[in-house]
Short mmCIF file of the C-alpha atoms (twelve columns), coordinates in Angstrom:
data_MODEL
# 
_entry.id   MODEL 
# 
loop_
_atom_site.group_PDB 
_atom_site.id 
_atom_site.type_symbol 
_atom_site.label_atom_id 
_atom_site.label_alt_id 
_atom_site.label_comp_id 
_atom_site.label_asym_id 
_atom_site.label_seq_id 
_atom_site.Cartn_x 
_atom_site.Cartn_y 
_atom_site.Cartn_z 
_atom_site.pdbx_PDB_model_num 
ATOM 1   C CA . MET A 1   0.298   -0.031  0.222   1 
ATOM 2   C CA . ARG A 2   1.536   3.377   -0.963  1 
ATOM 3   C CA . ILE A 3   0.422   6.850   0.509   1 
ATOM 4   C CA . GLY A 4   0.592   10.055  -1.435  1 
ATOM 5   C CA . ILE A 5   -1.216  13.113  -1.095  1 
ATOM 6   C CA . GLN A 6   -2.694  16.136  -3.576  1 
ATOM 7   C CA . ALA A 7   -0.655  19.679  -3.612  1 
ATOM 8   C CA . SER A 8   -3.249  22.388  -2.815  1 
ATOM 9   C CA . TYR A 9   -5.017  24.399  -4.703  1 
ATOM 10  C CA . SER A 10  -4.042  27.427  -2.729  1 
ATOM 11  C CA . GLY A 11  -1.660  29.204  -0.974  1 
ATOM 12  C CA . GLY A 12  2.136   30.011  -1.650  1 
ATOM 13  C CA . PHE A 13  2.964   27.092  -4.201  1 
ATOM 14  C CA . GLN A 14  6.977   27.612  -2.932  1 
ATOM 15  C CA . GLU A 15  5.798   26.299  0.408   1 
ATOM 16  C CA . THR A 16  3.593   23.952  -0.681  1 
ATOM 17  C CA . ALA A 17  6.443   22.272  -2.444  1 
ATOM 18  C CA . ALA A 18  8.737   22.904  0.351   1 
ATOM 19  C CA . GLU A 19  6.053   20.445  2.353   1 
ATOM 20  C CA . ILE A 20  6.362   17.672  -0.064  1 
ATOM 21  C CA . ARG A 21  9.670   17.846  0.134   1 
ATOM 22  C CA . ASP A 22  9.144   17.049  4.816   1 
ATOM 23  C CA . LEU A 23  6.572   14.448  3.381   1 
ATOM 24  C CA . GLU A 24  9.063   12.792  1.119   1 
ATOM 25  C CA . SER A 25  11.384  12.582  3.917   1 
ATOM 26  C CA . ALA A 26  8.670   11.331  5.988   1 
ATOM 27  C CA . GLY A 27  7.869   8.062   3.357   1 
ATOM 28  C CA . LEU A 28  5.448   9.635   1.219   1 
ATOM 29  C CA . ASP A 29  5.230   7.618   -2.239  1 
ATOM 30  C CA . VAL A 30  3.035   10.073  -4.616  1 
ATOM 31  C CA . ALA A 31  2.136   13.714  -5.020  1 
ATOM 32  C CA . ALA A 32  -0.521  14.421  -7.472  1 
ATOM 33  C CA . VAL A 33  -1.383  17.803  -8.712  1 
ATOM 34  C CA . ALA A 34  -4.748  18.279  -9.930  1 
ATOM 35  C CA . GLU A 35  -5.999  20.513  -12.725 1 
ATOM 36  C CA . VAL A 36  -9.630  21.699  -13.160 1 
ATOM 37  C CA . TYR A 37  -10.183 25.347  -14.274 1 
ATOM 38  C CA . THR A 38  -7.259  26.030  -11.837 1 
ATOM 39  C CA . PHE A 39  -3.696  27.129  -12.703 1 
ATOM 40  C CA . ASP A 40  -2.310  24.433  -15.016 1 
ATOM 41  C CA . ALA A 41  -0.118  21.073  -13.014 1 
ATOM 42  C CA . VAL A 42  2.366   21.192  -15.896 1 
ATOM 43  C CA . SER A 43  3.811   23.896  -14.489 1 
ATOM 44  C CA . GLN A 44  3.370   23.169  -10.589 1 
ATOM 45  C CA . LEU A 45  4.626   19.281  -11.673 1 
ATOM 46  C CA . GLY A 46  7.672   20.270  -13.087 1 
ATOM 47  C CA . TYR A 47  8.427   22.472  -10.283 1 
ATOM 48  C CA . LEU A 48  7.823   19.321  -7.691  1 
ATOM 49  C CA . ALA A 49  10.231  17.302  -10.325 1 
ATOM 50  C CA . ALA A 50  13.079  20.048  -9.588  1 
ATOM 51  C CA . VAL A 51  12.342  20.210  -5.664  1 
ATOM 52  C CA . THR A 52  12.078  16.063  -4.847  1 
ATOM 53  C CA . GLU A 53  14.216  13.162  -4.974  1 
ATOM 54  C CA . ARG A 54  11.803  9.788   -4.639  1 
ATOM 55  C CA . VAL A 55  8.230   10.278  -4.904  1 
ATOM 56  C CA . GLU A 56  6.531   9.903   -7.777  1 
ATOM 57  C CA . LEU A 57  4.927   12.748  -9.317  1 
ATOM 58  C CA . LEU A 58  1.113   12.199  -10.602 1 
ATOM 59  C CA . SER A 59  -1.548  14.287  -12.701 1 
ATOM 60  C CA . ALA A 60  -4.834  13.917  -11.263 1 
ATOM 61  C CA . ILE A 61  -6.345  14.735  -13.976 1 
ATOM 62  C CA . PHE A 62  -5.522  16.071  -17.061 1 
ATOM 63  C CA . PRO A 63  -8.668  16.572  -18.832 1 
ATOM 64  C CA . ILE A 64  -8.667  14.330  -22.211 1 
ATOM 65  C CA . TYR A 65  -10.147 17.417  -23.885 1 
ATOM 66  C CA . SER A 66  -7.837  20.091  -22.840 1 
ATOM 67  C CA . ARG A 67  -4.737  19.461  -25.264 1 
ATOM 68  C CA . THR A 68  -4.214  17.678  -28.605 1 
ATOM 69  C CA . PRO A 69  -3.459  13.690  -28.091 1 
ATOM 70  C CA . ALA A 70  -0.315  14.511  -29.162 1 
ATOM 71  C CA . LEU A 71  0.875   17.446  -26.294 1 
ATOM 72  C CA . THR A 72  -0.325  15.146  -24.118 1 
ATOM 73  C CA . ALA A 73  1.758   12.834  -25.270 1 
ATOM 74  C CA . MET A 74  4.724   15.268  -25.217 1 
ATOM 75  C CA . THR A 75  4.196   16.721  -21.900 1 
ATOM 76  C CA . ALA A 76  4.092   13.313  -20.436 1 
ATOM 77  C CA . ALA A 77  7.644   12.806  -21.911 1 
ATOM 78  C CA . GLY A 78  8.363   15.856  -20.815 1 
ATOM 79  C CA . LEU A 79  7.197   15.579  -17.309 1 
ATOM 80  C CA . ASP A 80  8.768   12.105  -17.272 1 
ATOM 81  C CA . PHE A 81  11.856  13.578  -18.471 1 
ATOM 82  C CA . VAL A 82  12.641  15.976  -15.858 1 
ATOM 83  C CA . SER A 83  11.522  13.793  -13.010 1 
ATOM 84  C CA . GLY A 84  13.788  11.113  -13.952 1 
ATOM 85  C CA . GLY A 85  11.840  8.723   -14.586 1 
ATOM 86  C CA . ARG A 86  8.650   9.570   -11.696 1 
ATOM 87  C CA . PHE A 87  6.186   10.910  -13.582 1 
ATOM 88  C CA . THR A 88  2.702   9.221   -14.217 1 
ATOM 89  C CA . LEU A 89  0.092   10.203  -16.690 1 
ATOM 90  C CA . GLY A 90  -3.703  10.265  -15.327 1 
ATOM 91  C CA . LEU A 91  -6.214  11.146  -17.576 1 
ATOM 92  C CA . GLY A 92  -9.829  11.694  -17.076 1 
ATOM 93  C CA . ALA A 93  -12.887 13.287  -18.772 1 
ATOM 94  C CA . SER A 94  -14.272 15.710  -16.626 1 
ATOM 95  C CA . GLY A 95  -17.601 16.414  -17.340 1 
ATOM 96  C CA . PRO A 96  -19.611 18.837  -19.700 1 
ATOM 97  C CA . GLN A 97  -19.478 21.597  -17.251 1 
ATOM 98  C CA . VAL A 98  -16.093 22.313  -17.417 1 
ATOM 99  C CA . ILE A 99  -14.751 20.684  -20.687 1 
ATOM 100 C CA . GLU A 100 -18.089 23.251  -22.778 1 
ATOM 101 C CA . GLY A 101 -18.461 25.632  -20.223 1 
ATOM 102 C CA . TRP A 102 -14.314 26.524  -19.735 1 
ATOM 103 C CA . HIS A 103 -12.627 25.123  -22.265 1 
ATOM 104 C CA . GLY A 104 -15.447 25.780  -24.944 1 
ATOM 105 C CA . VAL A 105 -15.242 22.473  -27.143 1 
ATOM 106 C CA . PRO A 106 -18.303 19.624  -27.339 1 
ATOM 107 C CA . TYR A 107 -17.804 16.956  -24.932 1 
ATOM 108 C CA . ASP A 108 -18.466 13.834  -26.888 1 
ATOM 109 C CA . ALA A 109 -17.316 10.829  -27.135 1 
ATOM 110 C CA . PRO A 110 -15.028 10.315  -24.141 1 
ATOM 111 C CA . LEU A 111 -14.405 6.341   -24.292 1 
ATOM 112 C CA . GLN A 112 -13.479 6.228   -27.573 1 
ATOM 113 C CA . ARG A 113 -11.100 9.840   -27.253 1 
ATOM 114 C CA . THR A 114 -9.955  8.142   -23.827 1 
ATOM 115 C CA . ARG A 115 -9.017  4.877   -25.754 1 
ATOM 116 C CA . GLU A 116 -7.318  7.193   -29.503 1 
ATOM 117 C CA . ILE A 117 -5.373  9.184   -26.384 1 
ATOM 118 C CA . VAL A 118 -3.932  6.377   -25.113 1 
ATOM 119 C CA . GLU A 119 -3.212  4.717   -28.656 1 
ATOM 120 C CA . ILE A 120 -1.017  7.651   -29.309 1 
ATOM 121 C CA . CYS A 121 0.501   8.186   -26.212 1 
ATOM 122 C CA . ARG A 122 2.275   5.525   -26.650 1 
ATOM 123 C CA . GLN A 123 2.927   5.262   -30.163 1 
ATOM 124 C CA . VAL A 124 4.823   8.532   -29.405 1 
ATOM 125 C CA . TRP A 125 6.332   7.345   -26.238 1 
ATOM 126 C CA . ARG A 126 7.734   4.514   -28.712 1 
ATOM 127 C CA . ARG A 127 9.263   7.099   -30.734 1 
ATOM 128 C CA . GLU A 128 7.418   5.414   -34.031 1 
ATOM 129 C CA . ARG A 129 5.949   7.912   -37.325 1 
ATOM 130 C CA . LEU A 130 2.686   9.261   -35.962 1 
ATOM 131 C CA . ALA A 131 0.019   7.566   -37.720 1 
ATOM 132 C CA . HIS A 132 -3.714  7.321   -36.589 1 
ATOM 133 C CA . ASP A 133 -6.179  7.063   -38.239 1 
ATOM 134 C CA . GLY A 134 -9.164  7.039   -35.833 1 
ATOM 135 C CA . LYS A 135 -12.710 7.615   -35.391 1 
ATOM 136 C CA . LYS A 136 -12.205 11.136  -33.246 1 
ATOM 137 C CA . TYR A 137 -8.070  12.027  -33.601 1 
ATOM 138 C CA . THR A 138 -6.881  11.370  -37.621 1 
ATOM 139 C CA . VAL A 139 -2.857  12.606  -37.695 1 
ATOM 140 C CA . PRO A 140 -1.891  13.506  -40.268 1 
ATOM 141 C CA . LEU A 141 -4.449  15.846  -41.010 1 
ATOM 142 C CA . PRO A 142 -6.368  15.016  -44.265 1 
ATOM 143 C CA . ALA A 143 -5.546  16.837  -46.901 1 
ATOM 144 C CA . GLU A 144 -8.854  17.857  -47.710 1 
ATOM 145 C CA . GLN A 145 -8.709  18.934  -43.952 1 
ATOM 146 C CA . GLY A 146 -5.521  21.564  -44.262 1 
ATOM 147 C CA . THR A 147 -2.732  21.985  -46.864 1 
ATOM 148 C CA . GLY A 148 -2.071  18.658  -47.984 1 
ATOM 149 C CA . LEU A 149 1.257   19.266  -45.993 1 
ATOM 150 C CA . GLY A 150 0.965   17.546  -42.842 1 
ATOM 151 C CA . LYS A 151 3.884   14.353  -42.618 1 
ATOM 152 C CA . PRO A 152 4.326   11.352  -40.522 1 
ATOM 153 C CA . LEU A 153 6.265   12.898  -37.622 1 
ATOM 154 C CA . LYS A 154 8.329   11.261  -34.772 1 
ATOM 155 C CA . LEU A 155 9.103   12.529  -30.973 1 
ATOM 156 C CA . ILE A 156 12.760  14.243  -31.417 1 
ATOM 157 C CA . ASN A 157 13.571  12.829  -27.903 1 
ATOM 158 C CA . THR A 158 14.473  9.688   -26.714 1 
ATOM 159 C CA . PRO A 159 12.037  9.434   -23.357 1 
ATOM 160 C CA . VAL A 160 13.385  8.234   -19.996 1 
ATOM 161 C CA . ARG A 161 10.710  5.662   -20.931 1 
ATOM 162 C CA . GLU A 162 8.946   4.228   -23.897 1 
ATOM 163 C CA . ARG A 163 5.589   3.101   -22.045 1 
ATOM 164 C CA . ILE A 164 5.081   5.773   -19.367 1 
ATOM 165 C CA . PRO A 165 1.993   4.879   -16.516 1 
ATOM 166 C CA . VAL A 166 -1.311  6.256   -17.192 1 
ATOM 167 C CA . MET A 167 -3.900  5.850   -14.470 1 
ATOM 168 C CA . LEU A 168 -7.506  7.326   -15.787 1 
ATOM 169 C CA . ALA A 169 -10.058 8.426   -13.397 1 
ATOM 170 C CA . ALA A 170 -13.283 6.627   -14.447 1 
ATOM 171 C CA . LEU A 171 -16.783 5.774   -12.500 1 
ATOM 172 C CA . GLY A 172 -19.051 4.554   -14.788 1 
ATOM 173 C CA . PRO A 173 -18.967 0.892   -15.959 1 
ATOM 174 C CA . LYS A 174 -17.848 1.196   -19.632 1 
ATOM 175 C CA . ASN A 175 -15.134 3.843   -18.790 1 
ATOM 176 C CA . VAL A 176 -13.962 1.416   -16.052 1 
ATOM 177 C CA . GLU A 177 -13.849 -1.376  -17.689 1 
ATOM 178 C CA . LEU A 178 -11.542 0.734   -20.310 1 
ATOM 179 C CA . ALA A 179 -9.569  2.127   -17.473 1 
ATOM 180 C CA . ALA A 180 -8.954  -2.527  -16.661 1 
ATOM 181 C CA . GLU A 181 -8.237  -2.922  -20.032 1 
ATOM 182 C CA . VAL A 182 -5.608  -0.001  -21.689 1 
ATOM 183 C CA . ALA A 183 -4.102  1.483   -18.276 1 
ATOM 184 C CA . GLU A 184 -2.160  0.863   -15.508 1 
ATOM 185 C CA . ALA A 185 -3.815  2.411   -12.594 1 
ATOM 186 C CA . TRP A 186 -7.540  3.278   -12.593 1 
ATOM 187 C CA . GLU A 187 -8.479  5.869   -10.002 1 
ATOM 188 C CA . PRO A 188 -12.334 5.844   -8.095  1 
ATOM 189 C CA . ILE A 189 -13.506 8.027   -5.938  1 
ATOM 190 C CA . PHE A 190 -15.542 7.058   -3.000  1 
ATOM 191 C CA . PHE A 191 -14.354 4.101   -2.585  1 
ATOM 192 C CA . VAL A 192 -16.427 1.872   -0.377  1 
ATOM 193 C CA . PRO A 193 -14.525 -1.336  -0.017  1 
ATOM 194 C CA . GLU A 194 -17.572 -3.695  1.397   1 
ATOM 195 C CA . LYS A 195 -19.358 -2.714  -2.207  1 
ATOM 196 C CA . ALA A 196 -16.505 -2.374  -4.479  1 
ATOM 197 C CA . SER A 197 -17.349 -5.702  -5.707  1 
ATOM 198 C CA . SER A 198 -20.733 -5.553  -6.254  1 
ATOM 199 C CA . VAL A 199 -20.282 -2.031  -8.163  1 
ATOM 200 C CA . TRP A 200 -16.996 -2.277  -9.952  1 
ATOM 201 C CA . GLY A 201 -16.536 -6.282  -10.096 1 
ATOM 202 C CA . GLU A 202 -18.081 -6.875  -13.733 1 
ATOM 203 C CA . PRO A 203 -16.645 -4.181  -15.375 1 
ATOM 204 C CA . LEU A 204 -13.163 -4.737  -14.088 1 
ATOM 205 C CA . ALA A 205 -12.989 -8.772  -14.578 1 
ATOM 206 C CA . ALA A 206 -14.526 -7.313  -18.590 1 
ATOM 207 C CA . GLY A 207 -11.269 -4.799  -18.598 1 
ATOM 208 C CA . LYS A 208 -8.994  -7.507  -16.927 1 
ATOM 209 C CA . ALA A 209 -10.283 -10.127 -19.751 1 
ATOM 210 C CA . LYS A 210 -9.442  -8.495  -22.542 1 
ATOM 211 C CA . ARG A 211 -6.262  -6.238  -20.853 1 
ATOM 212 C CA . ASP A 212 -2.476  -7.037  -22.333 1 
ATOM 213 C CA . ALA A 213 -0.294  -8.808  -19.554 1 
ATOM 214 C CA . SER A 214 2.380   -6.913  -20.507 1 
ATOM 215 C CA . LEU A 215 0.271   -3.500  -18.001 1 
ATOM 216 C CA . GLY A 216 1.060   -6.135  -15.193 1 
ATOM 217 C CA . ASP A 217 -1.591  -5.789  -12.108 1 
ATOM 218 C CA . LEU A 218 -3.952  -2.913  -12.737 1 
ATOM 219 C CA . GLN A 219 -3.321  -0.392  -9.722  1 
ATOM 220 C CA . VAL A 220 -5.732  1.070   -8.166  1 
ATOM 221 C CA . ILE A 221 -5.510  4.730   -6.708  1 
ATOM 222 C CA . THR A 222 -8.306  6.553   -4.208  1 
ATOM 223 C CA . GLY A 223 -8.069  9.460   -2.221  1 
ATOM 224 C CA . VAL A 224 -9.470  9.420   1.462   1 
ATOM 225 C CA . PRO A 225 -9.928  11.538  4.076   1 
ATOM 226 C CA . VAL A 226 -8.007  11.269  7.195   1 
ATOM 227 C CA . ALA A 227 -7.601  11.840  10.614  1 
ATOM 228 C CA . ILE A 228 -6.413  9.833   13.026  1 
ATOM 229 C CA . GLY A 229 -6.768  9.345   17.251  1 
ATOM 230 C CA . ASP A 230 -9.060  9.136   19.804  1 
ATOM 231 C CA . ASP A 231 -11.326 12.251  19.669  1 
ATOM 232 C CA . VAL A 232 -11.490 12.636  15.572  1 
ATOM 233 C CA . GLU A 233 -15.177 11.530  15.614  1 
ATOM 234 C CA . PRO A 234 -16.044 14.869  15.339  1 
ATOM 235 C CA . LEU A 235 -14.669 15.668  12.207  1 
ATOM 236 C CA . LEU A 236 -16.676 13.075  10.158  1 
ATOM 237 C CA . ASP A 237 -19.137 16.227  9.416   1 
ATOM 238 C CA . PHE A 238 -16.317 17.799  7.624   1 
ATOM 239 C CA . VAL A 239 -16.721 15.244  4.940   1 
ATOM 240 C CA . ARG A 240 -19.762 15.515  4.307   1 
ATOM 241 C CA . PRO A 241 -19.798 19.067  2.394   1 
ATOM 242 C CA . ALA A 242 -17.517 18.387  -0.255  1 
ATOM 243 C CA . MET A 243 -19.716 14.313  -0.701  1 
ATOM 244 C CA . ALA A 244 -22.517 16.529  -0.817  1 
ATOM 245 C CA . LEU A 245 -20.380 19.230  -3.569  1 
ATOM 246 C CA . TYR A 246 -20.066 16.090  -5.433  1 
ATOM 247 C CA . ILE A 247 -23.227 13.831  -5.664  1 
ATOM 248 C CA . GLY A 248 -25.336 16.985  -5.216  1 
ATOM 249 C CA . GLY A 249 -23.499 19.889  -7.744  1 
ATOM 250 C CA . MET A 250 -21.181 18.293  -10.389 1 
ATOM 251 C CA . GLY A 251 -23.057 18.107  -12.875 1 
ATOM 252 C CA . ALA A 252 -26.952 18.526  -14.117 1 
ATOM 253 C CA . ARG A 253 -30.095 16.651  -13.386 1 
ATOM 254 C CA . GLY A 254 -29.665 13.300  -14.624 1 
ATOM 255 C CA . LYS A 255 -25.838 14.629  -15.780 1 
ATOM 256 C CA . ASN A 256 -23.985 13.794  -12.911 1 
ATOM 257 C CA . PHE A 257 -21.637 10.863  -12.461 1 
ATOM 258 C CA . TYR A 258 -21.015 11.244  -8.989  1 
ATOM 259 C CA . ASN A 259 -25.171 10.863  -7.781  1 
ATOM 260 C CA . ASP A 260 -24.450 8.160   -9.937  1 
ATOM 261 C CA . LEU A 261 -22.232 6.548   -8.307  1 
ATOM 262 C CA . ALA A 262 -24.150 7.619   -5.271  1 
ATOM 263 C CA . ILE A 263 -27.432 5.521   -7.015  1 
ATOM 264 C CA . ARG A 264 -25.279 2.297   -7.876  1 
ATOM 265 C CA . TYR A 265 -24.181 2.443   -3.830  1 
ATOM 266 C CA . GLY A 266 -27.689 2.127   -3.013  1 
ATOM 267 C CA . TYR A 267 -28.337 4.919   -1.709  1 
ATOM 268 C CA . ALA A 268 -31.182 6.241   -4.443  1 
ATOM 269 C CA . ASP A 269 -33.351 8.249   -2.281  1 
ATOM 270 C CA . GLU A 270 -30.366 9.672   -0.506  1 
ATOM 271 C CA . ALA A 271 -29.288 11.211  -3.340  1 
ATOM 272 C CA . LYS A 272 -32.151 12.802  -4.970  1 
ATOM 273 C CA . THR A 273 -32.402 14.676  -1.893  1 
ATOM 274 C CA . ILE A 274 -29.385 15.574  -2.110  1 
ATOM 275 C CA . GLN A 275 -29.119 17.199  -5.403  1 
ATOM 276 C CA . ASP A 276 -32.501 18.444  -5.114  1 
ATOM 277 C CA . LEU A 277 -30.767 20.759  -2.064  1 
ATOM 278 C CA . TYR A 278 -27.596 21.343  -3.632  1 
ATOM 279 C CA . LEU A 279 -29.324 22.472  -6.645  1 
ATOM 280 C CA . ASP A 280 -31.909 24.695  -4.692  1 
ATOM 281 C CA . GLY A 281 -28.936 26.452  -2.961  1 
ATOM 282 C CA . ARG A 282 -29.686 24.530  0.467   1 
ATOM 283 C CA . LYS A 283 -25.674 23.115  0.558   1 
ATOM 284 C CA . ASP A 284 -26.210 22.835  4.508   1 
ATOM 285 C CA . GLU A 285 -29.320 21.273  4.801   1 
ATOM 286 C CA . ALA A 286 -27.575 18.563  1.174   1 
ATOM 287 C CA . ALA A 287 -24.144 18.042  3.035   1 
ATOM 288 C CA . ALA A 288 -26.533 16.978  6.275   1 
ATOM 289 C CA . ALA A 289 -28.763 14.679  4.421   1 
ATOM 290 C CA . VAL A 290 -25.271 12.538  3.484   1 
ATOM 291 C CA . PRO A 291 -25.400 9.372   4.604   1 
ATOM 292 C CA . ASP A 292 -23.395 8.110   7.621   1 
ATOM 293 C CA . GLU A 293 -22.431 4.903   6.426   1 
ATOM 294 C CA . LEU A 294 -21.029 6.385   3.062   1 
ATOM 295 C CA . VAL A 295 -19.074 9.282   5.047   1 
ATOM 296 C CA . ARG A 296 -17.538 6.634   7.742   1 
ATOM 297 C CA . SER A 297 -17.301 3.726   4.806   1 
ATOM 298 C CA . ALA A 298 -15.145 6.045   2.475   1 
ATOM 299 C CA . SER A 299 -12.989 7.652   5.413   1 
ATOM 300 C CA . LEU A 300 -10.202 6.894   7.821   1 
ATOM 301 C CA . ILE A 301 -11.600 8.721   10.478  1 
ATOM 302 C CA . GLY A 302 -11.003 7.248   13.871  1 
ATOM 303 C CA . PRO A 303 -8.205  5.460   16.125  1 
ATOM 304 C CA . GLU A 304 -5.304  3.973   15.253  1 
ATOM 305 C CA . SER A 305 -6.809  0.230   15.453  1 
ATOM 306 C CA . TYR A 306 -9.418  1.066   13.628  1 
ATOM 307 C CA . VAL A 307 -7.404  2.774   10.732  1 
ATOM 308 C CA . ALA A 308 -5.771  -0.092  10.890  1 
ATOM 309 C CA . GLU A 309 -8.487  -2.292  9.935   1 
ATOM 310 C CA . ARG A 310 -9.853  0.137   7.656   1 
ATOM 311 C CA . ILE A 311 -6.615  0.163   5.480   1 
ATOM 312 C CA . ALA A 312 -6.639  -3.328  5.349   1 
ATOM 313 C CA . ALA A 313 -10.188 -3.268  3.769   1 
ATOM 314 C CA . PHE A 314 -8.950  -0.661  0.822   1 
ATOM 315 C CA . ALA A 315 -6.284  -3.282  1.007   1 
ATOM 316 C CA . GLU A 316 -8.301  -6.541  0.106   1 
ATOM 317 C CA . ALA A 317 -10.599 -4.087  -2.355  1 
ATOM 318 C CA . GLY A 318 -7.654  -3.895  -4.655  1 
ATOM 319 C CA . VAL A 319 -6.153  -0.210  -3.740  1 
ATOM 320 C CA . THR A 320 -2.865  0.132   -3.830  1 
ATOM 321 C CA . THR A 321 -2.763  3.787   -3.481  1 
ATOM 322 C CA . LEU A 322 -4.154  5.028   -0.741  1 
ATOM 323 C CA . MET A 323 -4.406  9.591   -1.609  1 
ATOM 324 C CA . LEU A 324 -4.449  11.378  1.958   1 
ATOM 325 C CA . GLN A 325 -7.162  13.900  2.307   1 
ATOM 326 C CA . PRO A 326 -5.802  15.459  6.180   1 
ATOM 327 C CA . LEU A 327 -8.341  16.865  8.089   1 
ATOM 328 C CA . ASP A 328 -6.210  17.908  10.457  1 
ATOM 329 C CA . ASP A 329 -5.315  21.154  7.810   1 
ATOM 330 C CA . SER A 330 -2.044  22.083  9.657   1 
ATOM 331 C CA . ARG A 331 1.661   21.934  8.247   1 
ATOM 332 C CA . ALA A 332 1.910   19.915  11.293  1 
ATOM 333 C CA . GLY A 333 -0.818  17.522  10.940  1 
ATOM 334 C CA . ARG A 334 -0.545  16.969  7.842   1 
ATOM 335 C CA . LEU A 335 2.947   15.736  7.957   1 
ATOM 336 C CA . LYS A 336 2.181   13.723  11.482  1 
ATOM 337 C CA . THR A 337 -0.811  12.094  9.827   1 
ATOM 338 C CA . VAL A 338 1.728   10.674  6.776   1 
ATOM 339 C CA . GLU A 339 3.762   9.184   9.437   1 
ATOM 340 C CA . THR A 340 1.174   7.633   10.886  1 
ATOM 341 C CA . MET A 341 0.018   6.536   7.705   1 
ATOM 342 C CA . LYS A 342 3.427   4.785   6.467   1 
ATOM 343 C CA . ARG A 343 3.345   2.943   9.599   1 
ATOM 344 C CA . LEU A 344 -0.014  1.464   9.870   1 
ATOM 345 C CA . ALA A 345 -0.143  1.025   5.875   1 
ATOM 346 C CA . PRO A 346 1.062   -2.888  5.079   1 
# 
């Protein structure tokens, strides 16, 4: 079981980088940088590559619509180069609100686009001349769509690795099946070990049945709120607003992947209530409506002995990396959390 953490959106980045160096010394295995409609993640990952030595760097995630496939491949190869082979390319479809509202491009065919982007990236990293004729991407551009001067090119530089690990963030059955088929790693959200098999077992099995053996075992990376101690029970309420945001507000009615996940977990009535309240602006009530069982099961909040048991449950369900979301939001608290988790994790 590896331990990771996500760099903060806010605050000075030099301070964030210095903290990640300290966490690396404490045993941190993975440092992730998100990219939504924030600062770009690439510049921050490059900075972290320069000031760290061992920790793996992860984009969590690059939206597939925001870069051309070739630029995605170049970016990953560049980050792997400056980090000395420590980068994992995390990709995801994001959602139509961000893709169409921020990037201004249609949110279409996420499964097909993801498959083709992964194929193109691996072709670029192998330094093959890039020629791809897919349903969504044709490279070089056909003559009738441009000047006719495009020709197959190959990456000038030799990458550190010809197969940079790819992580796909996925929730729906078809997306999860694709991740299990083509990616080195899969990132779910709100992972409940006891329900993972019933919710994701079939698509994972279907994807693994088509998986290339050279990819190795599928790694599972998931985020968990963490608070360890004998008096941390009240901190469960700090998890509810974030869950309510995703289940209730990350998307419209009928188009919210996180709401769909709550339904698949068996909380159909609660999911509808949370969404109705959240979209009506009653966010505190939406947070209060998040089921206690869901909050507890997807978190690591309690005494050391309890947290150790829950870590074992996550491992038994296939999780290989826990991305910590420490609820003690101080630098000293985050350091202590990482140190304790490294001691408790198998």
